[in-house]
N, CA and C atoms as an extended XYZ file, in Angstrom:
522
Properties=species:S:1:pos:R:3:atomname:S:1:resname:S:1:resid:I:1 pbc="F F F"
N        83.402       -5.393       72.209 N   MET     1
C        84.718       -5.567       71.617 CA  MET     1
C        84.547       -5.932       70.136 C   MET     1
N        85.112       -5.125       69.245 N   PRO     2
C        84.957       -5.396       67.820 CA  PRO     2
C        85.763       -6.628       67.391 C   PRO     2
N        85.204       -7.326       66.432 N   THR     3
C        85.901       -8.505       65.922 CA  THR     3
C        87.000       -8.069       64.955 C   THR     3
N        87.895       -8.993       64.678 N   LYS     4
C        89.003       -8.697       63.777 CA  LYS     4
C        88.482       -8.401       62.372 C   LYS     4
N        87.469       -9.140       61.940 N   LEU     5
C        86.887       -8.938       60.613 CA  LEU     5
C        86.286       -7.538       60.477 C   LEU     5
N        85.543       -7.095       61.505 N   LYS     6
C        84.942       -5.765       61.458 CA  LYS     6
C        86.007       -4.676       61.503 C   LYS     6
N        87.055       -4.885       62.266 N   THR     7
C        88.154       -3.921       62.324 CA  THR     7
C        88.806       -3.775       60.958 C   THR     7
N        89.022       -4.901       60.267 N   GLU     8
C        89.605       -4.864       58.921 CA  GLU     8
C        88.664       -4.187       57.928 C   GLU     8
N        87.352       -4.455       58.060 N   LYS     9
C        86.379       -3.811       57.176 CA  LYS     9
C        86.377       -2.305       57.377 C   LYS     9
N        86.411       -1.871       58.628 N   VAL    10
C        86.429       -0.438       58.923 CA  VAL    10
C        87.683        0.197       58.328 C   VAL    10
N        88.799       -0.483       58.440 N   LYS    11
C        90.056        0.028       57.891 CA  LYS    11
C        89.976        0.142       56.361 C   LYS    11
N        89.419       -0.884       55.693 N   SER    12
C        89.311       -0.840       54.226 CA  SER    12
C        88.300        0.217       53.776 C   SER    12
N        87.209        0.378       54.533 N   ILE    13
C        86.230        1.427       54.224 CA  ILE    13
C        86.886        2.801       54.386 C   ILE    13
N        87.657        2.962       55.440 N   GLY    14
C        88.361        4.226       55.680 CA  GLY    14
C        89.317        4.557       54.547 C   GLY    14
N        90.052        3.573       54.080 N   THR    15
C        90.974        3.777       52.959 CA  THR    15
C        90.213        4.167       51.702 C   THR    15
N        89.121        3.464       51.443 N   LEU    16
C        88.287        3.729       50.273 CA  LEU    16
C        87.738        5.156       50.303 C   LEU    16
N        87.200        5.556       51.447 N   LEU    17
C        86.616        6.886       51.573 CA  LEU    17
C        87.677        7.984       51.553 C   LEU    17
N        88.814        7.707       52.101 N   ASN    18
C        89.895        8.690       52.144 CA  ASN    18
C        90.484        8.941       50.763 C   ASN    18
N        90.534        7.913       49.924 N   ASP    19
C        91.105        8.045       48.581 CA  ASP    19
C        90.120        8.663       47.584 C   ASP    19
N        88.855        8.752       47.954 N   ALA    20
C        87.824        9.235       47.037 CA  ALA    20
C        87.929       10.739       46.807 C   ALA    20
N        87.688       11.151       45.552 N   THR    21
C        87.619       12.578       45.241 CA  THR    21
C        86.202       13.098       45.432 C   THR    21
N        85.215       12.232       45.205 N   CYS    22
C        83.819       12.603       45.371 CA  CYS    22
C        83.011       11.361       45.736 C   CYS    22
N        82.041       11.548       46.622 N   ILE    23
C        81.173       10.455       47.054 CA  ILE    23
C        79.731       10.921       46.910 C   ILE    23
N        78.898       10.091       46.284 N   VAL    24
C        77.477       10.398       46.159 CA  VAL    24
C        76.705        9.286       46.848 C   VAL    24
N        75.805        9.684       47.734 N   SER    25
C        74.998        8.739       48.507 CA  SER    25
C        73.616        8.630       47.877 C   SER    25
N        73.140        7.388       47.712 N   ALA    26
C        71.837        7.176       47.089 CA  ALA    26
C        71.084        6.043       47.762 C   ALA    26
N        69.766        6.185       47.809 N   ASP    27
C        68.878        5.156       48.346 CA  ASP    27
C        68.437        4.280       47.178 C   ASP    27
N        68.748        3.018       47.241 N   TYR    28
C        68.436        2.095       46.156 CA  TYR    28
C        67.326        1.116       46.534 C   TYR    28
N        66.658        1.325       47.664 N   SER    29
C        65.670        0.359       48.141 CA  SER    29
C        64.547        0.181       47.122 C   SER    29
N        64.126       -1.038       46.977 N   GLY    30
C        63.054       -1.368       46.054 CA  GLY    30
C        63.519       -1.696       44.650 C   GLY    30
N        64.805       -1.576       44.385 N   GLU    31
C        65.327       -1.873       43.047 CA  GLU    31
C        65.655       -3.360       42.928 C   GLU    31
N        65.489       -3.854       41.726 N   SER    32
C        65.763       -5.272       41.481 CA  SER    32
C        67.269       -5.511       41.382 C   SER    32
N        67.631       -6.764       41.467 N   VAL    33
C        69.040       -7.146       41.349 CA  VAL    33
C        69.553       -6.794       39.956 C   VAL    33
N        68.710       -6.968       38.934 N   ASP    34
C        69.118       -6.636       37.565 CA  ASP    34
C        69.431       -5.145       37.429 C   ASP    34
N        68.587       -4.311       38.018 N   THR    35
C        68.805       -2.861       37.963 CA  THR    35
C        70.094       -2.490       38.681 C   THR    35
N        70.327       -3.113       39.822 N   MET    36
C        71.555       -2.819       40.575 CA  MET    36
C        72.794       -3.282       39.813 C   MET    36
N        72.672       -4.401       39.119 N   THR    37
C        73.789       -4.891       38.308 CA  THR    37
C        74.055       -3.920       37.157 C   THR    37
N        72.998       -3.431       36.519 N   GLU    38
C        73.149       -2.445       35.450 CA  GLU    38
C        73.780       -1.159       35.980 C   GLU    38
N        73.332       -0.741       37.169 N   LEU    39
C        73.889        0.468       37.785 CA  LEU    39
C        75.383        0.310       38.024 C   LEU    39
N        75.760       -0.783       38.631 N   ARG    40
C        77.186       -1.012       38.910 CA  ARG    40
C        78.004       -1.039       37.617 C   ARG    40
N        77.452       -1.687       36.597 N   ARG    41
C        78.144       -1.781       35.304 CA  ARG    41
C        78.287       -0.393       34.677 C   ARG    41
N        77.209        0.403       34.703 N   ALA    42
C        77.252        1.750       34.123 CA  ALA    42
C        78.236        2.646       34.866 C   ALA    42
N        78.283        2.518       36.178 N   LEU    43
C        79.216        3.331       36.959 CA  LEU    43
C        80.652        2.881       36.756 C   LEU    43
N        80.857        1.576       36.661 N   ARG    44
C        82.206        1.038       36.481 CA  ARG    44
C        82.825        1.542       35.180 C   ARG    44
N        81.999        1.672       34.118 N   VAL    45
C        82.476        2.175       32.832 CA  VAL    45
C        83.024        3.597       32.987 C   VAL    45
N        82.421        4.360       33.884 N   LYS    46
C        82.848        5.745       34.121 CA  LYS    46
C        83.953        5.842       35.172 C   LYS    46
N        84.429        4.705       35.680 N   GLY    47
C        85.492        4.709       36.683 CA  GLY    47
C        85.000        4.965       38.095 C   GLY    47
N        83.727        4.646       38.338 N   VAL    48
C        83.115        4.890       39.644 CA  VAL    48
C        82.702        3.557       40.263 C   VAL    48
N        82.959        3.386       41.549 N   ASN    49
C        82.539        2.183       42.278 CA  ASN    49
C        81.241        2.468       43.005 C   ASN    49
N        80.353        1.484       43.034 N   PHE    50
C        79.120        1.606       43.822 CA  PHE    50
C        79.209        0.572       44.925 C   PHE    50
N        79.268        1.041       46.149 N   LYS    51
C        79.425        0.149       47.296 CA  LYS    51
C        78.234        0.263       48.233 C   LYS    51
N        77.763       -0.873       48.691 N   VAL    52
C        76.767       -0.923       49.751 CA  VAL    52
C        77.524       -1.334       51.001 C   VAL    52
N        77.599       -0.415       51.942 N   ILE    53
C        78.412       -0.616       53.140 CA  ILE    53
C        77.521       -0.410       54.360 C   ILE    53
N        77.726       -1.209       55.349 N   LYS    54
C        76.945       -1.090       56.580 CA  LYS    54
C        77.172        0.301       57.184 C   LYS    54
N        76.059        0.981       57.496 N   ASN    55
C        76.134        2.364       57.973 CA  ASN    55
C        76.990        2.529       59.221 C   ASN    55
N        76.823        1.643       60.181 N   SER    56
C        77.581        1.790       61.436 CA  SER    56
C        79.084        1.678       61.199 C   SER    56
N        79.507        0.783       60.302 N   LEU    57
C        80.929        0.657       59.995 CA  LEU    57
C        81.438        1.892       59.255 C   LEU    57
N        80.577        2.447       58.402 N   THR    58
C        80.953        3.659       57.673 CA  THR    58
C        81.109        4.833       58.624 C   THR    58
N        80.219        4.945       59.615 N   TYR    59
C        80.327        6.015       60.608 CA  TYR    59
C        81.650        5.933       61.364 C   TYR    59
N        82.013        4.729       61.760 N   ILE    60
C        83.272        4.536       62.493 CA  ILE    60
C        84.457        4.907       61.604 C   ILE    60
N        84.427        4.441       60.346 N   ALA    61
C        85.516        4.740       59.409 CA  ALA    61
C        85.616        6.246       59.156 C   ALA    61
N        84.463        6.911       59.034 N   ALA    62
C        84.449        8.359       58.798 CA  ALA    62
C        85.094        9.104       59.961 C   ALA    62
N        84.802        8.679       61.170 N   ASP    63
C        85.420        9.306       62.344 CA  ASP    63
C        86.915        9.063       62.377 C   ASP    63
N        87.327        7.856       62.018 N   GLU    64
C        88.751        7.513       62.055 CA  GLU    64
C        89.566        8.299       61.035 C   GLU    64
N        88.991        8.570       59.860 N   ILE    65
C        89.748        9.294       58.823 CA  ILE    65
C        89.535       10.802       58.894 C   ILE    65
N        88.686       11.251       59.798 N   GLY    66
C        88.478       12.684       59.969 CA  GLY    66
C        87.539       13.304       58.946 C   GLY    66
N        86.571       12.529       58.481 N   LYS    67
C        85.572       13.046       57.537 CA  LYS    67
C        84.167       12.786       58.097 C   LYS    67
N        83.789       13.508       59.140 N   PRO    68
C        82.480       13.266       59.739 CA  PRO    68
C        81.319       13.672       58.835 C   PRO    68
N        81.589       14.432       57.774 N   GLY    69
C        80.541       14.850       56.844 CA  GLY    69
C        79.876       13.675       56.144 C   GLY    69
N        80.575       12.574       56.044 N   ILE    70
C        80.018       11.376       55.399 CA  ILE    70
C        78.787       10.898       56.156 C   ILE    70
N        78.795       11.073       57.471 N   LYS    71
C        77.659       10.612       58.286 CA  LYS    71
C        76.373       11.357       57.937 C   LYS    71
N        76.507       12.598       57.469 N   GLU    72
C        75.328       13.403       57.164 CA  GLU    72
C        74.626       12.977       55.882 C   GLU    72
N        75.333       12.300       54.985 N   ILE    73
C        74.720       11.919       53.716 CA  ILE    73
C        74.267       10.461       53.692 C   ILE    73
N        74.492        9.745       54.787 N   ILE    74
C        74.093        8.338       54.858 CA  ILE    74
C        72.848        8.217       55.727 C   ILE    74
N        71.768        7.724       55.097 N   GLN    75
C        70.511        7.547       55.816 CA  GLN    75
C        69.846        6.283       55.309 C   GLN    75
N        69.496        5.422       56.184 N   GLY    76
C        68.770        4.206       55.799 CA  GLY    76
C        69.560        3.310       54.869 C   GLY    76
N        68.856        2.692       53.926 N   GLN    77
C        69.489        1.773       52.974 CA  GLN    77
C        70.226        2.609       51.929 C   GLN    77
N        71.531        2.653       52.059 N   THR    78
C        72.331        3.574       51.261 CA  THR    78
C        73.436        2.861       50.509 C   THR    78
N        73.634        3.305       49.273 N   GLY    79
C        74.772        2.878       48.477 CA  GLY    79
C        75.613        4.103       48.177 C   GLY    79
N        76.900        3.918       48.084 N   LEU    80
C        77.808        5.036       47.830 CA  LEU    80
C        78.458        4.886       46.464 C   LEU    80
N        78.296        5.908       45.626 N   ALA    81
C        79.012        5.981       44.352 CA  ALA    81
C        80.298        6.735       44.651 C   ALA    81
N        81.411        6.054       44.483 N   ILE    82
C        82.701        6.605       44.897 CA  ILE    82
C        83.591        6.769       43.673 C   ILE    82
N        84.063        8.000       43.463 N   GLY    83
C        84.957        8.300       42.347 CA  GLY    83
C        86.348        8.620       42.850 C   GLY    83
N        87.338        8.228       42.065 N   PHE    84
C        88.725        8.419       42.485 CA  PHE    84
C        89.508        9.352       41.571 C   PHE    84
N        88.930        9.730       40.446 N   GLU    85
C        89.653       10.599       39.511 CA  GLU    85
C        88.949       11.940       39.404 C   GLU    85
N        88.179       12.144       38.359 N   ASP    86
C        87.456       13.396       38.156 CA  ASP    86
C        86.326       13.493       39.181 C   ASP    86
N        86.267       14.573       39.963 N   PRO    87
C        85.227       14.692       40.983 CA  PRO    87
C        83.803       14.712       40.432 C   PRO    87
N        83.640       15.021       39.155 N   LEU    88
C        82.305       15.062       38.570 CA  LEU    88
C        81.778       13.683       38.192 C   LEU    88
N        82.656       12.719       38.043 N   ASP    89
C        82.263       11.398       37.537 CA  ASP    89
C        81.152       10.713       38.330 C   ASP    89
N        81.230       10.624       39.657 N   PRO    90
C        80.154        9.934       40.380 CA  PRO    90
C        78.793       10.594       40.192 C   PRO    90
N        78.747       11.918       40.288 N   ALA    91
C        77.472       12.629       40.147 CA  ALA    91
C        76.921       12.466       38.732 C   ALA    91
N        77.780       12.648       37.731 N   LYS    92
C        77.336       12.515       36.338 CA  LYS    92
C        76.858       11.098       36.049 C   LYS    92
N        77.620       10.118       36.490 N   ALA    93
C        77.306        8.727       36.177 CA  ALA    93
C        75.991        8.285       36.804 C   ALA    93
N        75.781        8.578       38.073 N   ILE    94
C        74.562        8.107       38.742 CA  ILE    94
C        73.336        8.877       38.245 C   ILE    94
N        73.464       10.183       38.019 N   CYS    95
C        72.326       10.963       37.495 CA  CYS    95
C        71.978       10.526       36.079 C   CYS    95
N        72.985       10.254       35.278 N   GLU    96
C        72.755        9.780       33.910 CA  GLU    96
C        72.047        8.431       33.924 C   GLU    96
N        72.465        7.538       34.813 N   PHE    97
C        71.822        6.226       34.899 CA  PHE    97
C        70.359        6.367       35.325 C   PHE    97
N        70.091        7.208       36.308 N   ILE    98
C        68.715        7.405       36.778 CA  ILE    98
C        67.840        7.962       35.654 C   ILE    98
N        68.379        8.934       34.904 N   ASP    99
C        67.615        9.537       33.808 CA  ASP    99
C        67.330        8.536       32.692 C   ASP    99
N        68.336        7.747       32.322 N   LYS   100
C        68.172        6.801       31.208 CA  LYS   100
C        67.310        5.602       31.575 C   LYS   100
N        67.513        5.061       32.760 N   SER   101
C        66.830        3.819       33.115 CA  SER   101
C        65.477        4.053       33.780 C   SER   101
N        65.268        5.232       34.324 N   GLY   102
C        64.030        5.492       35.048 CA  GLY   102
C        63.976        4.767       36.384 C   GLY   102
N        65.127        4.376       36.889 N   ALA   103
C        65.206        3.649       38.159 CA  ALA   103
C        64.723        4.540       39.300 C   ALA   103
N        64.184        3.911       40.321 N   ASN   104
C        63.672        4.624       41.485 CA  ASN   104
C        64.775        4.764       42.539 C   ASN   104
N        65.867        5.382       42.128 N   ILE   105
C        67.004        5.604       43.013 CA  ILE   105
C        66.974        7.069       43.431 C   ILE   105
N        67.065        7.307       44.727 N   THR   106
C        66.998        8.670       45.258 CA  THR   106
C        68.370        9.077       45.771 C   THR   106
N        68.826       10.220       45.315 N   ILE   107
C        70.117       10.734       45.770 CA  ILE   107
C        69.913       11.472       47.083 C   ILE   107
N        70.701       11.084       48.101 N   HIS   108
C        70.631       11.740       49.405 CA  HIS   108
C        71.515       12.976       49.446 C   HIS   108
N        72.682       12.876       48.872 N   GLY   109
C        73.635       13.977       48.914 CA  GLY   109
C        74.995       13.496       48.469 C   GLY   109
N        75.980       14.304       48.730 N   GLY   110
C        77.326       13.940       48.316 CA  GLY   110
C        78.373       14.616       49.173 C   GLY   110
N        79.595       14.229       48.939 N   LEU   111
C        80.726       14.806       49.651 CA  LEU   111
C        81.822       15.056       48.624 C   LEU   111
N        82.187       16.316       48.474 N   LEU   112
C        83.232       16.723       47.542 CA  LEU   112
C        84.349       17.332       48.382 C   LEU   112
N        85.414       16.566       48.572 N   GLY   113
C        86.458       16.990       49.506 CA  GLY   113
C        85.885       16.927       50.907 C   GLY   113
N        85.811       18.076       51.574 N   ASP   114
C        85.192       18.146       52.898 CA  ASP   114
C        83.843       18.852       52.854 C   ASP   114
N        83.414       19.227       51.649 N   GLN   115
C        82.156       19.958       51.499 CA  GLN   115
C        80.991       18.993       51.315 C   GLN   115
N        79.953       19.180       52.114 N   ILE   116
C        78.757       18.349       52.028 CA  ILE   116
C        77.848       18.937       50.961 C   ILE   116
N        77.348       18.080       50.079 N   LEU   117
C        76.465       18.500       48.994 CA  LEU   117
C        75.064       17.971       49.235 C   LEU   117
N        74.069       18.794       48.961 N   SER   118
C        72.682       18.337       49.023 CA  SER   118
C        72.369       17.581       47.737 C   SER   118
N        71.191       16.980       47.673 N   ALA   119
C        70.786       16.266       46.461 CA  ALA   119
C        70.735       17.226       45.275 C   ALA   119
N        70.265       18.455       45.500 N   ASP   120
C        70.227       19.455       44.423 CA  ASP   120
C        71.631       19.828       43.965 C   ASP   120
N        72.554       19.931       44.909 N   ASP   121
C        73.940       20.247       44.562 CA  ASP   121
C        74.547       19.142       43.696 C   ASP   121
N        74.210       17.899       44.009 N   VAL   122
C        74.720       16.779       43.218 CA  VAL   122
C        74.158       16.855       41.796 C   VAL   122
N        72.870       17.209       41.667 N   GLN   123
C        72.254       17.359       40.341 CA  GLN   123
C        72.948       18.473       39.555 C   GLN   123
N        73.236       19.581       40.223 N   LYS   124
C        73.926       20.696       39.561 CA  LYS   124
C        75.341       20.290       39.156 C   LYS   124
N        76.001       19.557       40.012 N   LEU   125
C        77.353       19.086       39.737 CA  LEU   125
C        77.363       18.173       38.507 C   LEU   125
N        76.320       17.361       38.383 N   ALA   126
C        76.226       16.442       37.243 CA  ALA   126
C        76.050       17.179       35.925 C   ALA   126
N        75.511       18.386       35.977 N   LYS   127
C        75.262       19.148       34.751 CA  LYS   127
C        76.450       19.998       34.318 C   LYS   127
N        77.466       20.083       35.157 N   LEU   128
C        78.655       20.857       34.797 CA  LEU   128
C        79.422       20.178       33.665 C   LEU   128
N        80.100       20.962       32.830 N   PRO   129
C        80.944       20.347       31.798 CA  PRO   129
C        82.144       19.650       32.440 C   PRO   129
N        82.702       18.703       31.719 N   SER   130
C        83.853       17.962       32.245 CA  SER   130
C        85.087       18.864       32.304 C   SER   130
N        86.113       18.382       32.965 N   LYS   131
C        87.347       19.147       33.119 CA  LYS   131
C        87.960       19.456       31.755 C   LYS   131
N        87.950       18.493       30.847 N   ALA   132
C        88.514       18.693       29.510 CA  ALA   132
C        87.731       19.773       28.751 C   ALA   132
N        86.398       19.753       28.881 N   GLN   133
C        85.586       20.767       28.211 CA  GLN   133
C        85.852       22.151       28.797 C   GLN   133
N        85.984       22.237       30.112 N   LEU   134
C        86.268       23.524       30.743 CA  LEU   134
C        87.628       24.072       30.310 C   LEU   134
N        88.617       23.197       30.206 N   ILE   135
C        89.952       23.627       29.756 CA  ILE   135
C        89.883       24.114       28.316 C   ILE   135
N        89.139       23.407       27.464 N   SER   136
C        89.029       23.819       26.065 CA  SER   136
C        88.296       25.158       25.953 C   SER   136
N        87.263       25.378       26.774 N   GLN   137
C        86.569       26.666       26.775 CA  GLN   137
C        87.501       27.785       27.230 C   GLN   137
N        88.291       27.513       28.255 N   LEU   138
C        89.241       28.503       28.744 CA  LEU   138
C        90.275       28.836       27.677 C   LEU   138
N        90.774       27.819       27.007 N   MET   139
C        91.781       28.045       25.963 CA  MET   139
C        91.206       28.867       24.813 C   MET   139
N        89.964       28.601       24.440 N   SER   140
C        89.371       29.387       23.357 CA  SER   140
C        89.153       30.832       23.801 C   SER   140
N        88.803       31.033       25.078 N   GLN   141
C        88.642       32.391       25.601 CA  GLN   141
C        89.982       33.126       25.621 C   GLN   141
N        91.050       32.412       25.950 N   LEU   142
C        92.371       33.032       25.963 CA  LEU   142
C        92.882       33.293       24.556 C   LEU   142
N        92.515       32.445       23.619 N   GLN   143
C        93.001       32.557       22.249 CA  GLN   143
C        92.324       33.710       21.509 C   GLN   143
N        91.078       34.033       21.853 N   GLY   144
C        90.332       35.083       21.166 CA  GLY   144
C        91.037       36.426       21.144 C   GLY   144
N        91.426       36.980       22.291 N   PRO   145
C        92.107       38.282       22.285 CA  PRO   145
C        93.448       38.250       21.552 C   PRO   145
N        94.152       37.151       21.634 N   ILE   146
C        95.447       37.053       20.951 CA  ILE   146
C        95.240       37.071       19.442 C   ILE   146
N        94.223       36.339       18.960 N   THR   147
C        93.917       36.331       17.528 CA  THR   147
C        93.521       37.724       17.064 C   THR   147
N        92.705       38.408       17.860 N   SER   148
C        92.302       39.775       17.512 CA  SER   148
C        93.515       40.698       17.455 C   SER   148
N        94.431       40.560       18.383 N   LEU   149
C        95.635       41.375       18.399 CA  LEU   149
C        96.466       41.142       17.140 C   LEU   149
N        96.576       39.904       16.718 N   VAL   150
C        97.334       39.580       15.503 CA  VAL   150
C        96.701       40.271       14.297 C   VAL   150
N        95.367       40.228       14.198 N   TYR   151
C        94.694       40.891       13.079 CA  TYR   151
C        94.900       42.403       13.122 C   TYR   151
N        94.833       42.997       14.315 N   VAL   152
C        95.025       44.442       14.445 CA  VAL   152
C        96.452       44.824       14.066 C   VAL   152
N        97.424       44.074       14.540 N   LEU   153
C        98.816       44.370       14.212 CA  LEU   153
C        99.119       44.110       12.743 C   LEU   153
N        98.418       43.154       12.155 N   ASN   154
C        98.641       42.797       10.761 CA  ASN   154
C        97.927       43.762        9.816 C   ASN   154
N        96.932       44.516       10.304 N   GLY   155
C        96.123       45.416        9.477 CA  GLY   155
C        96.922       46.452        8.705 C   GLY   155
N        97.749       47.281        9.351 N   PRO   156
C        98.497       48.302        8.603 CA  PRO   156
C        99.432       47.706        7.551 C   PRO   156
N       100.051       46.587        7.868 N   ILE   157
C       100.961       45.950        6.917 CA  ILE   157
C       100.176       45.442        5.713 C   ILE   157
N        99.009       44.841        5.961 N   SER   158
C        98.158       44.351        4.868 CA  SER   158
C        97.687       45.513        4.001 C   SER   158
N        97.282       46.608        4.635 N   SER   159
C        96.827       47.786        3.883 CA  SER   159
C        97.956       48.330        3.016 C   SER   159
N        99.137       48.440        3.566 N   LEU   160
C       100.281       48.921        2.799 CA  LEU   160
C       100.562       47.999        1.617 C   LEU   160
N       100.478       46.688        1.845 N   ALA   161
C       100.722       45.729        0.763 CA  ALA   161
C        99.674       45.881       -0.330 C   ALA   161
N        98.409       46.115        0.009 N   ARG   162
C        97.357       46.289       -1.000 CA  ARG   162
C        97.565       47.581       -1.794 C   ARG   162
N        97.940       48.662       -1.092 N   VAL   163
C        98.190       49.932       -1.781 CA  VAL   163
C        99.341       49.784       -2.763 C   VAL   163
N       100.418       49.145       -2.343 N   LEU   164
C       101.569       48.943       -3.227 CA  LEU   164
C       101.198       48.058       -4.421 C   LEU   164
N       100.391       47.014       -4.167 N   GLN   165
C        99.972       46.128       -5.251 CA  GLN   165
C        99.131       46.892       -6.275 C   GLN   165
N        98.216       47.744       -5.821 N   ARG   166
C        97.387       48.531       -6.735 CA  ARG   166
C        98.234       49.539       -7.514 C   ARG   166
N        99.234       50.120       -6.850 N   LYS   167
C       100.139       51.065       -7.521 CA  LYS   167
C       100.903       50.352       -8.625 C   LYS   167
N       101.356       49.117       -8.334 N   ILE   168
C       102.086       48.330       -9.334 CA  ILE   168
C       101.158       47.991      -10.491 C   ILE   168
N        99.934       47.591      -10.185 N   GLU   169
C        98.965       47.240      -11.224 CA  GLU   169
C        98.613       48.461      -12.079 C   GLU   169
N        98.436       49.614      -11.471 N   SER   170
C        98.065       50.819      -12.226 CA  SER   170
C        99.238       51.321      -13.069 C   SER   170
N       100.469       51.200      -12.600 N   SER   171
C       101.620       51.635      -13.376 CA  SER   171
C       101.931       50.670      -14.500 C   SER   171
N       101.564       49.370      -14.351 N   SER   172
C       101.818       48.410      -15.422 CA  SER   172
C       100.762       48.535      -16.519 C   SER   172
N        99.596       49.118      -16.233 N   GLU   173
C        98.549       49.294      -17.236 CA  GLU   173
C        98.864       50.464      -18.151 C   GLU   173
N        99.627       51.421      -17.716 N   THR   174
C        99.931       52.581      -18.550 CA  THR   174
C       101.177       52.454      -19.311 C   THR   174
């Protein structure tokens, strides 16, 4: 029979996991408290929470919210980087921290919506441009043909204006 405290924890874990846009699972065993504090601080700046949650409670919460894929990315001593806004944030933040600090943190995998990601997929996700950068690239791609069209449509009018200007200049010289 589960205790009231464990039932409440499972409910809060379920809410946390259900609200997440992306979850990255990582093994942090062997890291010092200072490194873990730095990790949490670095992730918090990016809007990502790093939670160490008991695996059995997480399994129960995953079943209750209908996301059994979470069970596949949790193995052994696991911490979860949980993002609530941009789905790229957890992957980018944890990979960036590992690269900069040289910490011995191993990524197990991730969950993006209902899709399970391998450790390699999380690395690839971290290398993608942000949503704002992708929108700006798209806008520049859309703007290119329109700018070219304006120049093409403006060409005959510009040519006519130059011919008329030269005619005026040549008639004023004589």
